[in-house]
Amino acid sequence: MEVTGDAGGPESGESRTLKPCLLRRNYSREQHGVAASCLEDLRRKACDILAIDKSLTPVTLVLAEDGTIVDDDDYFLCLPSNTKFVALASNEKWAYNNSDGGTAWISQESFDVDETDSGAGLKWKNVAGQLKADLSSIILLSEEGLQVLVDAPCSDLAQELRQSCATVQRLQHTLQQVLDQREEVRQSKQLLQLYLQALEKEGSLLSKQEESKAAFGEEVDAVDTGISRETSSDVALASHILTALREKPAPELSLSSQDLELVTKEDPEALAVALNWDIKKTETVQEACERELTLRLQQMQSLHSLRSISASKASPPGDLQNPKRARQDPT
């Protein structure tokens, strides 16, 4: 609300309009309400109220919302009442602050009520201002800056960039695709790191198990196990077969047919000692390997049968008629 009062001099005989304003120093949370008739009046009161030393004058007044410099009286008069100003001394520069969006002095309730002064609203306007000045600066934007543009109201962003809504929609769609691609890359890297960590952990566990098996092989008591140490030395399976049997939840699916055949032919007691298993578990795994081997052999036989049938059907008709012609011509 604007207040009309006497100009202060009887000789002028004119009235002046006082505009209510809010003042604060840069990065300060404390604000002061003043009424000024013009920019010079507001500067003078800013020096007095905010205790700005005269050596730091002249004072520059900027809008707290986006740092716009206000140096025109006509523009000042067009501003609404209770406009928020930041008084900058000669050695100060207004800068957007990520921590508070340039409005840290406003209470949290004001953020929720007034969207114009909200940190989110200020962020996209500042980013849009950068793009309007130099469109190529979009390459340098962080993911946060890109997300701010994507979340900004399309119509407001179009007005700020002086572009059509259709153009801004395409821009926001493209930026969202860029963000999605970056997120996919990030997740892929995380999965790769987890995979490498799992491999490293698996190698560490395998090494510990090998050490444990070696220690057990040296210290095992033939009375407790019921199997002599000579039996364990009879196991002729390769190390990768033993590793698969120990580590894989379904080792029969990880071994080749030749390896499966070796496992099925191995002595259960010797294999149990080599794997540090009980005899029942060892026999169960051997039976599973035998079933898998039988299934693979059956599949191979079926495949050979199908190939034979296909070959016979593909043979030229002349090959089948030649024997009959030989019988019809005895001479």
Short mmCIF file of N, CA, C and O in Angstrom, two decimals, residues 192-306:
data_model
loop_
_atom_site.label_atom_id
_atom_site.label_comp_id
_atom_site.label_asym_id
_atom_site.label_seq_id
_atom_site.Cartn_x
_atom_site.Cartn_y
_atom_site.Cartn_z
N LEU A 192 28.49 -52.66 -11.82
CA LEU A 192 29.82 -53.17 -12.15
C LEU A 192 30.71 -53.20 -10.91
O LEU A 192 31.45 -54.17 -10.68
N GLN A 193 30.63 -52.18 -10.09
CA GLN A 193 31.41 -52.14 -8.85
C GLN A 193 30.99 -53.26 -7.91
O GLN A 193 31.83 -53.93 -7.29
N LEU A 194 29.67 -53.48 -7.80
CA LEU A 194 29.18 -54.56 -6.95
C LEU A 194 29.65 -55.92 -7.47
O LEU A 194 30.01 -56.81 -6.68
N TYR A 195 29.64 -56.06 -8.80
CA TYR A 195 30.08 -57.32 -9.39
C TYR A 195 31.56 -57.56 -9.11
O TYR A 195 31.97 -58.67 -8.75
N LEU A 196 32.37 -56.53 -9.27
CA LEU A 196 33.80 -56.66 -9.00
C LEU A 196 34.06 -56.96 -7.53
O LEU A 196 34.93 -57.75 -7.18
N GLN A 197 33.28 -56.31 -6.66
CA GLN A 197 33.43 -56.58 -5.23
C GLN A 197 33.04 -58.02 -4.91
O GLN A 197 33.68 -58.68 -4.08
N ALA A 198 31.98 -58.51 -5.59
CA ALA A 198 31.55 -59.89 -5.36
C ALA A 198 32.63 -60.87 -5.83
O ALA A 198 32.90 -61.88 -5.17
N LEU A 199 33.23 -60.58 -7.00
CA LEU A 199 34.30 -61.44 -7.48
C LEU A 199 35.49 -61.45 -6.53
O LEU A 199 36.07 -62.50 -6.24
N GLU A 200 35.81 -60.27 -6.04
CA GLU A 200 36.93 -60.18 -5.10
C GLU A 200 36.63 -60.95 -3.82
O GLU A 200 37.47 -61.67 -3.28
N LYS A 201 35.37 -60.81 -3.35
CA LYS A 201 34.98 -61.52 -2.14
C LYS A 201 34.97 -63.02 -2.37
O LYS A 201 35.39 -63.81 -1.51
N GLU A 202 34.47 -63.43 -3.57
CA GLU A 202 34.43 -64.85 -3.88
C GLU A 202 35.85 -65.43 -3.95
O GLU A 202 36.11 -66.53 -3.47
N GLY A 203 36.76 -64.67 -4.54
CA GLY A 203 38.15 -65.13 -4.60
C GLY A 203 38.76 -65.25 -3.22
O GLY A 203 39.51 -66.18 -2.94
N SER A 204 38.41 -64.30 -2.35
CA SER A 204 38.93 -64.35 -0.98
C SER A 204 38.38 -65.56 -0.23
O SER A 204 39.12 -66.27 0.47
N LEU A 205 37.07 -65.81 -0.41
CA LEU A 205 36.46 -66.97 0.25
C LEU A 205 37.05 -68.27 -0.28
O LEU A 205 37.31 -69.21 0.49
N LEU A 206 37.26 -68.31 -1.60
CA LEU A 206 37.82 -69.52 -2.20
C LEU A 206 39.22 -69.78 -1.67
O LEU A 206 39.59 -70.92 -1.36
N SER A 207 39.99 -68.71 -1.54
CA SER A 207 41.35 -68.86 -1.02
C SER A 207 41.33 -69.37 0.42
O SER A 207 42.10 -70.25 0.80
N LYS A 208 40.40 -68.81 1.21
CA LYS A 208 40.30 -69.26 2.60
C LYS A 208 39.86 -70.71 2.67
O LYS A 208 40.32 -71.48 3.51
N GLN A 209 38.93 -71.11 1.79
CA GLN A 209 38.47 -72.48 1.81
C GLN A 209 39.58 -73.44 1.38
O GLN A 209 39.69 -74.54 1.91
N GLU A 210 40.39 -73.01 0.40
CA GLU A 210 41.50 -73.85 -0.01
C GLU A 210 42.49 -74.03 1.15
O GLU A 210 42.99 -75.13 1.39
N GLU A 211 42.74 -72.94 1.86
CA GLU A 211 43.64 -73.04 3.01
C GLU A 211 43.04 -73.92 4.10
O GLU A 211 43.74 -74.72 4.71
N SER A 212 41.72 -73.76 4.29
CA SER A 212 41.06 -74.57 5.30
C SER A 212 41.08 -76.04 4.92
O SER A 212 41.29 -76.93 5.76
N LYS A 213 40.89 -76.32 3.63
CA LYS A 213 40.90 -77.71 3.17
C LYS A 213 42.29 -78.32 3.32
O LYS A 213 42.44 -79.48 3.72
N ALA A 214 43.30 -77.51 3.01
CA ALA A 214 44.66 -78.01 3.14
C ALA A 214 44.99 -78.33 4.60
O ALA A 214 45.58 -79.36 4.91
N ALA A 215 44.55 -77.43 5.49
CA ALA A 215 44.79 -77.66 6.90
C ALA A 215 44.02 -78.87 7.40
O ALA A 215 44.52 -79.69 8.19
N PHE A 216 42.79 -79.01 6.87
CA PHE A 216 41.99 -80.16 7.28
C PHE A 216 42.61 -81.45 6.77
O PHE A 216 42.62 -82.48 7.47
N GLY A 217 43.13 -81.43 5.54
CA GLY A 217 43.73 -82.63 4.97
C GLY A 217 44.95 -83.08 5.75
O GLY A 217 45.27 -84.26 5.81
N GLU A 218 45.63 -82.09 6.37
CA GLU A 218 46.82 -82.44 7.13
C GLU A 218 46.49 -82.93 8.53
O GLU A 218 47.21 -83.75 9.09
N GLU A 219 45.38 -82.41 9.09
CA GLU A 219 45.07 -82.70 10.48
C GLU A 219 43.91 -83.68 10.67
O GLU A 219 43.53 -83.99 11.80
N VAL A 220 43.29 -84.11 9.56
CA VAL A 220 42.11 -84.97 9.72
C VAL A 220 42.49 -86.29 10.39
O VAL A 220 43.57 -86.84 10.15
N ASP A 221 41.62 -86.77 11.19
CA ASP A 221 41.84 -88.02 11.93
C ASP A 221 41.09 -89.13 11.22
O ASP A 221 39.88 -89.06 11.03
N ALA A 222 41.82 -90.16 10.82
CA ALA A 222 41.19 -91.26 10.10
C ALA A 222 40.15 -91.96 10.95
O ALA A 222 39.18 -92.53 10.42
N VAL A 223 40.29 -91.94 12.28
CA VAL A 223 39.30 -92.59 13.16
C VAL A 223 37.99 -91.84 13.12
O VAL A 223 36.91 -92.44 13.10
N ASP A 224 38.04 -90.48 13.10
CA ASP A 224 36.81 -89.68 13.11
C ASP A 224 36.14 -89.69 11.76
O ASP A 224 34.91 -89.67 11.67
N THR A 225 36.91 -89.70 10.71
CA THR A 225 36.31 -89.65 9.38
C THR A 225 35.97 -91.01 8.84
O THR A 225 35.11 -91.15 7.98
N GLY A 226 36.64 -92.04 9.33
CA GLY A 226 36.40 -93.41 8.85
C GLY A 226 37.01 -93.65 7.49
O GLY A 226 36.71 -94.65 6.86
N ILE A 227 37.85 -92.71 7.05
CA ILE A 227 38.46 -92.85 5.72
C ILE A 227 39.92 -92.55 5.86
O ILE A 227 40.32 -91.60 6.53
N SER A 228 40.74 -93.32 5.27
CA SER A 228 42.18 -93.11 5.37
C SER A 228 42.60 -91.95 4.48
O SER A 228 41.91 -91.58 3.53
N ARG A 229 43.75 -91.37 4.82
CA ARG A 229 44.26 -90.27 4.03
C ARG A 229 44.67 -90.72 2.64
O ARG A 229 44.67 -89.94 1.69
N GLU A 230 45.02 -92.01 2.52
CA GLU A 230 45.39 -92.51 1.21
C GLU A 230 44.22 -92.44 0.25
O GLU A 230 44.39 -92.25 -0.95
N THR A 231 42.98 -92.55 0.78
CA THR A 231 41.80 -92.50 -0.07
C THR A 231 41.64 -91.13 -0.69
O THR A 231 41.28 -90.98 -1.85
N SER A 232 41.90 -90.07 0.12
CA SER A 232 41.71 -88.72 -0.38
C SER A 232 42.69 -88.40 -1.49
O SER A 232 42.42 -87.57 -2.36
N SER A 233 43.84 -89.02 -1.44
CA SER A 233 44.83 -88.72 -2.48
C SER A 233 44.48 -89.39 -3.79
O SER A 233 45.12 -89.11 -4.80
N ASP A 234 43.46 -90.28 -3.79
CA ASP A 234 43.09 -90.96 -5.02
C ASP A 234 42.21 -90.10 -5.91
O ASP A 234 41.92 -90.49 -7.04
N VAL A 235 41.71 -88.95 -5.42
CA VAL A 235 40.83 -88.11 -6.22
C VAL A 235 41.65 -87.46 -7.33
O VAL A 235 42.64 -86.79 -7.08
N ALA A 236 41.21 -87.71 -8.57
CA ALA A 236 41.96 -87.22 -9.73
C ALA A 236 41.24 -86.10 -10.45
O ALA A 236 41.57 -85.79 -11.58
N LEU A 237 40.24 -85.49 -9.81
CA LEU A 237 39.48 -84.42 -10.46
C LEU A 237 40.31 -83.14 -10.52
O LEU A 237 41.07 -82.83 -9.62
N ALA A 238 40.10 -82.41 -11.58
CA ALA A 238 40.80 -81.13 -11.75
C ALA A 238 40.29 -80.12 -10.73
O ALA A 238 39.19 -80.25 -10.20
N SER A 239 41.11 -79.11 -10.49
CA SER A 239 40.75 -78.12 -9.47
C SER A 239 39.49 -77.35 -9.83
O SER A 239 38.69 -77.01 -8.96
N HIS A 240 39.27 -77.06 -11.13
CA HIS A 240 38.07 -76.30 -11.50
C HIS A 240 36.81 -77.12 -11.27
O HIS A 240 35.74 -76.57 -11.00
N ILE A 241 36.91 -78.46 -11.35
CA ILE A 241 35.74 -79.30 -11.07
C ILE A 241 35.42 -79.26 -9.58
O ILE A 241 34.25 -79.10 -9.17
N LEU A 242 36.44 -79.40 -8.75
CA LEU A 242 36.24 -79.34 -7.30
C LEU A 242 35.70 -77.98 -6.89
O LEU A 242 34.82 -77.88 -6.01
N THR A 243 36.21 -76.93 -7.52
CA THR A 243 35.72 -75.57 -7.20
C THR A 243 34.26 -75.42 -7.55
O THR A 243 33.46 -74.85 -6.79
N ALA A 244 33.86 -75.91 -8.72
CA ALA A 244 32.45 -75.83 -9.13
C ALA A 244 31.57 -76.62 -8.18
O ALA A 244 30.47 -76.19 -7.82
N LEU A 245 32.02 -77.81 -7.77
CA LEU A 245 31.24 -78.63 -6.85
C LEU A 245 31.06 -77.93 -5.51
O LEU A 245 30.00 -78.04 -4.88
N ARG A 246 32.08 -77.21 -5.06
CA ARG A 246 31.99 -76.52 -3.76
C ARG A 246 31.15 -75.25 -3.83
O ARG A 246 30.33 -75.00 -2.95
N GLU A 247 31.38 -74.46 -4.89
CA GLU A 247 30.85 -73.10 -4.90
C GLU A 247 29.49 -72.97 -5.57
O GLU A 247 28.67 -72.15 -5.15
N LYS A 248 29.23 -73.72 -6.62
CA LYS A 248 28.01 -73.53 -7.40
C LYS A 248 26.82 -74.19 -6.71
O LYS A 248 26.92 -75.31 -6.21
N PRO A 249 25.67 -73.50 -6.71
CA PRO A 249 24.46 -74.11 -6.11
C PRO A 249 23.96 -75.31 -6.90
O PRO A 249 23.36 -76.22 -6.35
N ALA A 250 24.17 -75.30 -8.22
CA ALA A 250 23.81 -76.45 -9.07
C ALA A 250 25.01 -76.76 -9.95
O ALA A 250 25.06 -76.41 -11.14
N PRO A 251 26.03 -77.43 -9.40
CA PRO A 251 27.29 -77.64 -10.14
C PRO A 251 27.11 -78.45 -11.41
O PRO A 251 27.88 -78.29 -12.36
N GLU A 252 26.10 -79.31 -11.48
CA GLU A 252 25.93 -80.13 -12.66
C GLU A 252 25.62 -79.29 -13.90
O GLU A 252 25.87 -79.72 -15.03
N LEU A 253 25.08 -78.09 -13.68
CA LEU A 253 24.77 -77.22 -14.81
C LEU A 253 25.98 -76.41 -15.27
O LEU A 253 25.96 -75.82 -16.35
N SER A 254 27.01 -76.36 -14.45
CA SER A 254 28.20 -75.56 -14.77
C SER A 254 29.33 -76.39 -15.35
O SER A 254 30.29 -75.82 -15.87
N LEU A 255 29.22 -77.71 -15.27
CA LEU A 255 30.30 -78.58 -15.73
C LEU A 255 30.03 -79.09 -17.14
O LEU A 255 28.87 -79.23 -17.57
N SER A 256 31.10 -79.39 -17.85
CA SER A 256 30.97 -79.98 -19.18
C SER A 256 30.58 -81.46 -19.04
O SER A 256 30.65 -82.05 -17.96
N SER A 257 30.17 -82.05 -20.14
CA SER A 257 29.77 -83.46 -20.11
C SER A 257 30.95 -84.35 -19.71
O SER A 257 30.77 -85.33 -18.96
N GLN A 258 32.13 -84.01 -20.17
CA GLN A 258 33.31 -84.79 -19.79
C GLN A 258 33.57 -84.69 -18.29
O GLN A 258 33.88 -85.69 -17.63
N ASP A 259 33.42 -83.48 -17.74
CA ASP A 259 33.60 -83.32 -16.30
C ASP A 259 32.54 -84.06 -15.51
O ASP A 259 32.82 -84.65 -14.45
N LEU A 260 31.30 -84.04 -16.01
CA LEU A 260 30.22 -84.78 -15.34
C LEU A 260 30.54 -86.27 -15.29
O LEU A 260 30.29 -86.94 -14.27
N GLU A 261 31.07 -86.79 -16.38
CA GLU A 261 31.41 -88.21 -16.42
C GLU A 261 32.50 -88.55 -15.40
O GLU A 261 32.45 -89.60 -14.73
N LEU A 262 33.47 -87.65 -15.25
CA LEU A 262 34.54 -87.87 -14.26
C LEU A 262 33.99 -87.86 -12.84
O LEU A 262 34.41 -88.66 -11.99
N VAL A 263 33.03 -86.95 -12.59
CA VAL A 263 32.45 -86.88 -11.24
C VAL A 263 31.66 -88.14 -10.92
O VAL A 263 31.74 -88.67 -9.81
N THR A 264 30.89 -88.61 -11.89
CA THR A 264 30.07 -89.80 -11.63
C THR A 264 30.93 -91.05 -11.41
O THR A 264 30.52 -91.97 -10.70
N LYS A 265 32.10 -91.09 -12.03
CA LYS A 265 32.97 -92.25 -11.88
C LYS A 265 33.85 -92.18 -10.63
O LYS A 265 34.51 -93.16 -10.28
N GLU A 266 33.88 -91.02 -9.97
CA GLU A 266 34.74 -90.86 -8.80
C GLU A 266 34.19 -91.63 -7.61
O GLU A 266 32.97 -91.78 -7.45
N ASP A 267 35.08 -92.15 -6.78
CA ASP A 267 34.67 -92.87 -5.58
C ASP A 267 34.00 -91.90 -4.61
O ASP A 267 34.57 -90.84 -4.28
N PRO A 268 32.78 -92.18 -4.14
CA PRO A 268 32.06 -91.24 -3.27
C PRO A 268 32.82 -90.90 -1.99
O PRO A 268 32.83 -89.75 -1.56
N GLU A 269 33.46 -91.89 -1.39
CA GLU A 269 34.17 -91.64 -0.14
C GLU A 269 35.39 -90.73 -0.37
O GLU A 269 35.64 -89.80 0.41
N ALA A 270 36.13 -91.00 -1.42
CA ALA A 270 37.29 -90.16 -1.71
C ALA A 270 36.86 -88.73 -2.08
O ALA A 270 37.50 -87.75 -1.67
N LEU A 271 35.76 -88.64 -2.83
CA LEU A 271 35.26 -87.31 -3.20
C LEU A 271 34.76 -86.55 -1.98
O LEU A 271 34.94 -85.33 -1.87
N ALA A 272 34.13 -87.27 -1.05
CA ALA A 272 33.64 -86.63 0.17
C ALA A 272 34.79 -86.04 0.98
O ALA A 272 34.70 -84.94 1.54
N VAL A 273 35.89 -86.75 1.04
CA VAL A 273 37.06 -86.25 1.77
C VAL A 273 37.65 -85.04 1.06
O VAL A 273 38.01 -84.03 1.68
N ALA A 274 37.74 -85.12 -0.26
CA ALA A 274 38.32 -84.01 -1.01
C ALA A 274 37.49 -82.73 -0.89
O ALA A 274 38.03 -81.62 -0.87
N LEU A 275 36.17 -82.91 -0.83
CA LEU A 275 35.27 -81.75 -0.73
C LEU A 275 34.94 -81.37 0.70
O LEU A 275 34.27 -80.36 0.93
N ASN A 276 35.39 -82.19 1.65
CA ASN A 276 35.08 -81.94 3.06
C ASN A 276 33.56 -81.99 3.29
O ASN A 276 33.00 -81.15 3.99
N TRP A 277 32.90 -82.95 2.65
CA TRP A 277 31.46 -83.13 2.76
C TRP A 277 31.18 -84.46 3.47
O TRP A 277 32.07 -85.33 3.59
N ASP A 278 29.91 -84.62 3.85
CA ASP A 278 29.50 -85.93 4.32
C ASP A 278 29.15 -86.79 3.11
O ASP A 278 28.92 -86.30 2.00
N ILE A 279 29.10 -88.09 3.31
CA ILE A 279 28.94 -89.03 2.20
C ILE A 279 27.58 -88.88 1.53
O ILE A 279 27.44 -89.04 0.31
N LYS A 280 26.55 -88.51 2.32
CA LYS A 280 25.20 -88.39 1.76
C LYS A 280 25.13 -87.23 0.78
O LYS A 280 24.56 -87.34 -0.32
N LYS A 281 25.70 -86.10 1.15
CA LYS A 281 25.70 -84.95 0.26
C LYS A 281 26.50 -85.23 -1.01
O LYS A 281 26.11 -84.82 -2.11
N THR A 282 27.59 -85.93 -0.85
CA THR A 282 28.42 -86.26 -2.01
C THR A 282 27.66 -87.15 -2.99
O THR A 282 27.69 -86.93 -4.21
N GLU A 283 26.98 -88.15 -2.48
CA GLU A 283 26.22 -89.06 -3.35
C GLU A 283 25.08 -88.32 -4.04
O GLU A 283 24.76 -88.60 -5.20
N THR A 284 24.46 -87.39 -3.34
CA THR A 284 23.38 -86.61 -3.94
C THR A 284 23.88 -85.80 -5.13
O THR A 284 23.24 -85.74 -6.19
N VAL A 285 25.04 -85.18 -4.97
CA VAL A 285 25.60 -84.38 -6.06
C VAL A 285 26.01 -85.28 -7.23
O VAL A 285 25.80 -84.94 -8.39
N GLN A 286 26.55 -86.45 -6.92
CA GLN A 286 26.93 -87.36 -8.01
C GLN A 286 25.70 -87.84 -8.78
O GLN A 286 25.74 -87.98 -10.00
N GLU A 287 24.62 -88.11 -8.06
CA GLU A 287 23.38 -88.52 -8.73
C GLU A 287 22.86 -87.40 -9.63
O GLU A 287 22.39 -87.66 -10.75
N ALA A 288 22.93 -86.15 -9.15
CA ALA A 288 22.49 -85.03 -9.97
C ALA A 288 23.36 -84.89 -11.22
O ALA A 288 22.86 -84.63 -12.32
N CYS A 289 24.65 -85.11 -11.07
CA CYS A 289 25.55 -85.06 -12.22
C CYS A 289 25.25 -86.17 -13.21
O CYS A 289 25.31 -85.98 -14.44
N GLU A 290 24.93 -87.33 -12.69
CA GLU A 290 24.61 -88.47 -13.56
C GLU A 290 23.32 -88.21 -14.33
O GLU A 290 23.23 -88.51 -15.53
N ARG A 291 22.31 -87.65 -13.69
CA ARG A 291 21.05 -87.33 -14.38
C ARG A 291 21.29 -86.29 -15.46
O ARG A 291 20.74 -86.40 -16.57
N GLU A 292 22.08 -85.28 -15.16
CA GLU A 292 22.36 -84.24 -16.15
C GLU A 292 23.12 -84.82 -17.34
O GLU A 292 22.85 -84.48 -18.50
N LEU A 293 24.06 -85.73 -17.06
CA LEU A 293 24.82 -86.34 -18.14
C LEU A 293 23.91 -87.20 -19.01
O LEU A 293 24.01 -87.18 -20.24
N THR A 294 23.02 -87.98 -18.39
CA THR A 294 22.07 -88.80 -19.15
C THR A 294 21.17 -87.94 -20.02
O THR A 294 20.90 -88.26 -21.19
N LEU A 295 20.71 -86.83 -19.46
CA LEU A 295 19.84 -85.93 -20.22
C LEU A 295 20.58 -85.36 -21.43
O LEU A 295 20.02 -85.28 -22.54
N ARG A 296 21.81 -84.99 -21.26
CA ARG A 296 22.58 -84.44 -22.37
C ARG A 296 22.81 -85.49 -23.45
O ARG A 296 22.74 -85.19 -24.66
N LEU A 297 23.08 -86.73 -23.04
CA LEU A 297 23.27 -87.80 -24.03
C LEU A 297 22.00 -88.04 -24.81
O LEU A 297 22.03 -88.27 -26.03
N GLN A 298 20.85 -88.03 -24.13
CA GLN A 298 19.58 -88.21 -24.81
C GLN A 298 19.34 -87.08 -25.81
O GLN A 298 18.85 -87.31 -26.92
N GLN A 299 19.66 -85.88 -25.43
CA GLN A 299 19.49 -84.76 -26.33
C GLN A 299 20.39 -84.90 -27.56
O GLN A 299 19.98 -84.57 -28.68
N MET A 300 21.61 -85.38 -27.34
CA MET A 300 22.51 -85.58 -28.47
C MET A 300 21.99 -86.65 -29.41
O MET A 300 22.03 -86.51 -30.64
N GLN A 301 21.44 -87.74 -28.84
CA GLN A 301 20.89 -88.80 -29.68
C GLN A 301 19.69 -88.30 -30.48
O GLN A 301 19.54 -88.62 -31.67
N SER A 302 18.85 -87.50 -29.84
CA SER A 302 17.70 -86.94 -30.54
C SER A 302 18.14 -86.02 -31.66
O SER A 302 17.57 -86.03 -32.76
N LEU A 303 19.18 -85.25 -31.40
CA LEU A 303 19.68 -84.35 -32.43
C LEU A 303 20.25 -85.13 -33.62
O LEU A 303 20.01 -84.78 -34.78
N HIS A 304 20.98 -86.20 -33.34
CA HIS A 304 21.52 -87.02 -34.44
C HIS A 304 20.40 -87.67 -35.25
O HIS A 304 20.48 -87.77 -36.48
N SER A 305 19.33 -88.11 -34.56
CA SER A 305 18.20 -88.72 -35.27
C SER A 305 17.53 -87.71 -36.19
O SER A 305 17.18 -88.01 -37.34
N LEU A 306 17.34 -86.50 -35.68
CA LEU A 306 16.71 -85.46 -36.50
C LEU A 306 17.57 -85.13 -37.71
O LEU A 306 17.07 -84.90 -38.82
#
